[in-house]
Short mmCIF file of C-alpha atoms in Angstrom, two decimals:
data_model
loop_
_atom_site.label_atom_id
_atom_site.label_comp_id
_atom_site.label_asym_id
_atom_site.label_seq_id
_atom_site.Cartn_x
_atom_site.Cartn_y
_atom_site.Cartn_z
CA LEU A 1 -11.40 -6.46 -12.88
CA ALA A 2 -15.01 -6.37 -12.20
CA ASN A 3 -18.94 -6.37 -14.32
CA PRO A 4 -21.18 -3.80 -14.21
CA THR A 5 -22.54 -5.07 -11.34
CA GLY A 6 -19.46 -4.85 -9.38
CA GLU A 7 -18.78 -7.87 -8.66
CA LEU A 8 -15.68 -9.82 -9.69
CA ALA A 9 -14.81 -11.15 -12.64
CA GLY A 10 -15.31 -14.66 -13.54
CA PRO A 11 -12.32 -16.86 -15.56
CA ALA A 12 -13.92 -16.36 -18.86
CA GLU A 13 -13.93 -12.65 -17.75
CA TRP A 14 -10.79 -12.59 -17.37
CA ARG A 15 -9.63 -15.00 -20.28
CA ALA A 16 -11.31 -12.43 -22.90
CA ALA A 17 -10.04 -9.58 -21.28
CA LEU A 18 -6.90 -11.34 -20.50
CA GLY A 19 -6.60 -13.12 -24.42
CA ALA A 20 -5.98 -16.41 -22.72
CA PRO A 21 -7.66 -19.68 -24.88
CA ALA A 22 -9.53 -22.10 -22.87
CA PRO A 23 -8.80 -24.97 -20.99
CA ALA A 24 -8.30 -27.67 -23.65
CA ALA A 25 -10.76 -30.81 -22.53
CA GLY A 26 -9.89 -33.02 -20.25
CA ALA A 27 -5.90 -30.78 -19.42
CA THR A 28 -4.59 -30.60 -16.08
CA PRO A 29 -2.46 -27.72 -16.50
CA VAL A 30 -0.38 -26.24 -13.42
CA PRO A 31 -3.81 -23.50 -12.12
CA ALA A 32 -3.81 -20.87 -14.59
CA LEU A 33 -4.37 -17.43 -12.56
CA VAL A 34 -4.84 -13.90 -11.89
CA VAL A 35 -3.99 -12.76 -8.17
CA GLY A 36 -3.92 -9.13 -6.01
CA ALA A 37 -3.42 -8.03 -2.88
CA SER A 38 -4.25 -5.31 -0.32
CA ARG A 39 -2.38 -4.89 2.51
CA ARG A 40 -5.34 -7.02 4.53
CA GLU A 41 -5.59 -9.81 2.07
CA LEU A 42 -5.21 -11.87 -0.65
CA ILE A 43 -7.33 -12.68 -3.88
CA ALA A 44 -7.33 -14.99 -6.88
CA VAL A 45 -9.34 -16.00 -9.63
CA ARG A 46 -8.88 -18.99 -11.49
CA LEU A 47 -8.47 -18.59 -15.53
CA ASP A 48 -8.58 -21.94 -15.92
CA ARG A 49 -12.09 -23.18 -14.36
CA ASP A 50 -15.45 -22.28 -15.64
CA THR A 51 -17.79 -23.45 -12.32
CA PRO A 52 -19.40 -19.94 -10.53
CA ASP A 53 -17.84 -22.46 -6.99
CA ALA A 54 -14.88 -22.96 -8.21
CA ASP A 55 -13.00 -20.50 -9.36
CA ARG A 56 -11.94 -17.90 -6.63
CA TRP A 57 -10.38 -17.57 -3.45
CA HIS A 58 -8.91 -15.55 -0.90
CA VAL A 59 -7.42 -15.56 2.32
CA GLU A 60 -7.12 -12.53 5.03
CA ALA A 61 -3.27 -12.33 5.76
CA GLU A 62 -1.15 -9.55 6.93
CA VAL A 63 0.74 -9.26 2.90
CA THR A 64 3.82 -7.09 2.89
CA ALA A 65 5.32 -8.25 -0.19
CA GLY A 66 4.43 -9.83 -3.64
CA PRO A 67 2.87 -11.69 -4.27
CA VAL A 68 4.96 -14.02 -6.49
CA LEU A 69 3.52 -17.21 -9.02
CA ALA A 70 5.73 -20.07 -8.55
CA ALA A 71 4.97 -23.65 -10.36
CA ASP A 72 1.61 -24.05 -8.43
CA LEU A 73 2.22 -22.81 -5.05
CA VAL A 74 1.77 -18.61 -4.99
CA LEU A 75 4.28 -16.70 -2.13
CA PHE A 76 3.52 -13.99 -0.77
CA GLY A 77 5.79 -11.52 2.27
CA SER A 78 3.32 -11.15 5.37
CA GLY A 79 5.81 -9.85 8.63
CA ASN A 80 8.90 -11.74 8.91
CA GLU A 81 8.55 -14.91 7.01
CA VAL A 82 6.91 -15.82 3.76
CA ARG A 83 3.58 -17.71 3.41
CA VAL A 84 3.57 -20.03 0.99
CA LEU A 85 -0.08 -21.20 -0.56
CA SER A 86 -1.36 -23.72 -3.26
CA ALA A 87 -1.98 -22.07 -6.14
CA GLU A 88 -5.20 -24.35 -6.53
CA ASN A 89 -7.48 -23.63 -3.23
CA GLY A 90 -5.34 -21.14 -1.53
CA GLN A 91 -4.51 -23.80 1.63
CA ALA A 92 -1.60 -22.59 3.76
CA ARG A 93 0.92 -25.11 2.88
CA ARG A 94 4.10 -23.90 4.56
CA SER A 95 6.05 -20.36 6.06
CA LEU A 96 9.82 -19.53 5.95
CA PRO A 97 10.99 -17.32 7.50
CA ALA A 98 11.92 -13.92 5.98
CA PRO A 99 13.10 -11.36 8.69
CA GLY A 100 12.80 -7.33 7.26
CA ALA A 101 12.83 -8.57 3.82
CA VAL A 102 10.45 -7.72 0.45
CA LEU A 103 10.04 -10.88 -1.57
CA LEU A 104 10.99 -10.08 -5.37
CA ALA A 105 11.03 -13.66 -7.07
CA ALA A 106 10.64 -17.46 -6.26
CA THR A 107 11.14 -20.66 -7.86
CA VAL A 108 9.83 -24.23 -6.56
CA LYS A 109 11.56 -27.86 -8.16
CA GLY A 110 10.86 -30.33 -6.02
CA ASP A 111 10.68 -30.02 -2.33
CA SER A 112 13.76 -26.74 -2.93
CA THR A 113 12.35 -23.34 -3.23
CA ALA A 114 14.51 -21.04 -3.80
CA LEU A 115 13.51 -17.05 -2.68
CA LEU A 116 15.11 -14.02 -3.98
CA SER A 117 15.02 -11.00 -1.94
CA SER A 118 15.38 -6.94 -0.89
CA ASP A 119 16.64 -5.91 2.32
CA ARG A 120 16.27 -2.38 3.61
CA HIS A 121 19.51 -1.70 2.69
CA GLY A 122 19.33 -2.90 -1.14
CA GLU A 123 20.80 -5.78 -0.68
CA ARG A 124 20.20 -9.05 -2.43
CA VAL A 125 19.81 -12.47 -1.10
CA LEU A 126 18.77 -15.44 -2.39
CA SER A 127 17.76 -17.89 0.25
CA VAL A 128 17.03 -21.25 -0.78
CA PHE A 129 15.04 -23.79 1.64
CA ASP A 130 14.37 -27.47 1.81
CA GLY A 131 10.64 -29.72 1.78
CA ARG A 132 11.16 -28.77 6.09
CA SER A 133 11.38 -25.11 5.37
CA ARG A 134 15.36 -24.76 6.55
CA GLU A 135 17.34 -22.30 4.89
CA ARG A 136 20.58 -25.04 2.88
CA LEU A 137 21.83 -21.79 1.32
CA ARG A 138 22.51 -18.47 1.50
CA ILE A 139 24.32 -16.04 -1.02
CA SER A 140 23.95 -11.57 -0.28
CA ALA A 141 25.09 -9.63 -3.05
CA GLU A 142 25.49 -5.49 -3.24
CA GLY A 143 25.48 -5.97 -6.89
CA LEU A 144 21.86 -6.92 -8.18
CA LEU A 145 20.87 -10.52 -8.28
CA GLY A 146 18.70 -11.65 -11.13
CA ALA A 147 15.73 -14.24 -11.18
CA PRO A 148 16.63 -17.54 -10.33
CA ALA A 149 15.79 -20.83 -11.99
CA PHE A 150 16.28 -23.82 -11.51
CA PHE A 151 17.74 -26.52 -15.21
CA ASP A 152 19.29 -29.77 -14.72
CA GLY A 153 19.46 -29.81 -11.43
CA ALA A 154 20.64 -26.59 -10.65
CA LEU A 155 19.45 -23.50 -9.55
CA LEU A 156 21.13 -20.85 -11.84
CA VAL A 157 21.30 -17.25 -10.56
CA PRO A 158 22.62 -14.31 -12.61
CA TRP A 159 23.87 -11.70 -11.52
CA ALA A 160 23.73 -8.18 -12.72
CA ASN A 161 27.56 -7.99 -14.49
CA GLY A 162 26.26 -10.57 -17.23
CA LEU A 163 27.57 -13.59 -15.05
CA LEU A 164 25.45 -16.40 -14.92
CA SER A 165 26.07 -19.11 -11.98
CA ALA A 166 24.97 -22.30 -11.64
CA VAL A 167 24.67 -23.86 -7.76
CA ASP A 168 24.21 -27.25 -7.02
CA VAL A 169 21.60 -27.13 -4.48
CA SER A 170 22.27 -30.23 -3.05
CA SER A 171 25.97 -30.19 -2.11
CA ASP A 172 25.94 -26.09 -1.79
CA ALA A 173 28.00 -26.10 -4.52
CA GLU A 174 29.29 -23.26 -7.62
CA ARG A 175 29.51 -25.63 -10.80
CA ALA A 176 30.64 -22.65 -12.78
#
């Protein structure tokens, strides 16, 4: 979205275009963003700020998949890894290995990050990483896996046949 002079629109213009309300006075919500990507950069416009110098950020990087928003993070594929940025300002938080995968969805709870990706053969892979970027759990499926979500200490994983698995990430055990 650009104004008539070709400049990138600010948060007020984005909120108006999307029909989003202005942020409440004194509120500190999770950053509200519009994120776009080209093959060479990621651009984010904050919708929860009206100050011109603090409403947008960009990161120059090879973008091969994404971006995906999860809590206060922006994740995107970059070559053989998934880069994790702060939604607040675009600062790098960490990177996670993802060789040859296309990022489809992500969810974050505390130090745990779950990524749903697809490999070159169409197989869906769900990987759970801890705060040190170590893969703690990996689930592969030939059928479709849906977007995972953390809920009440478990990672919920929907399957294409209408089933839902609840995985205890702390012990890697399936609950139901």
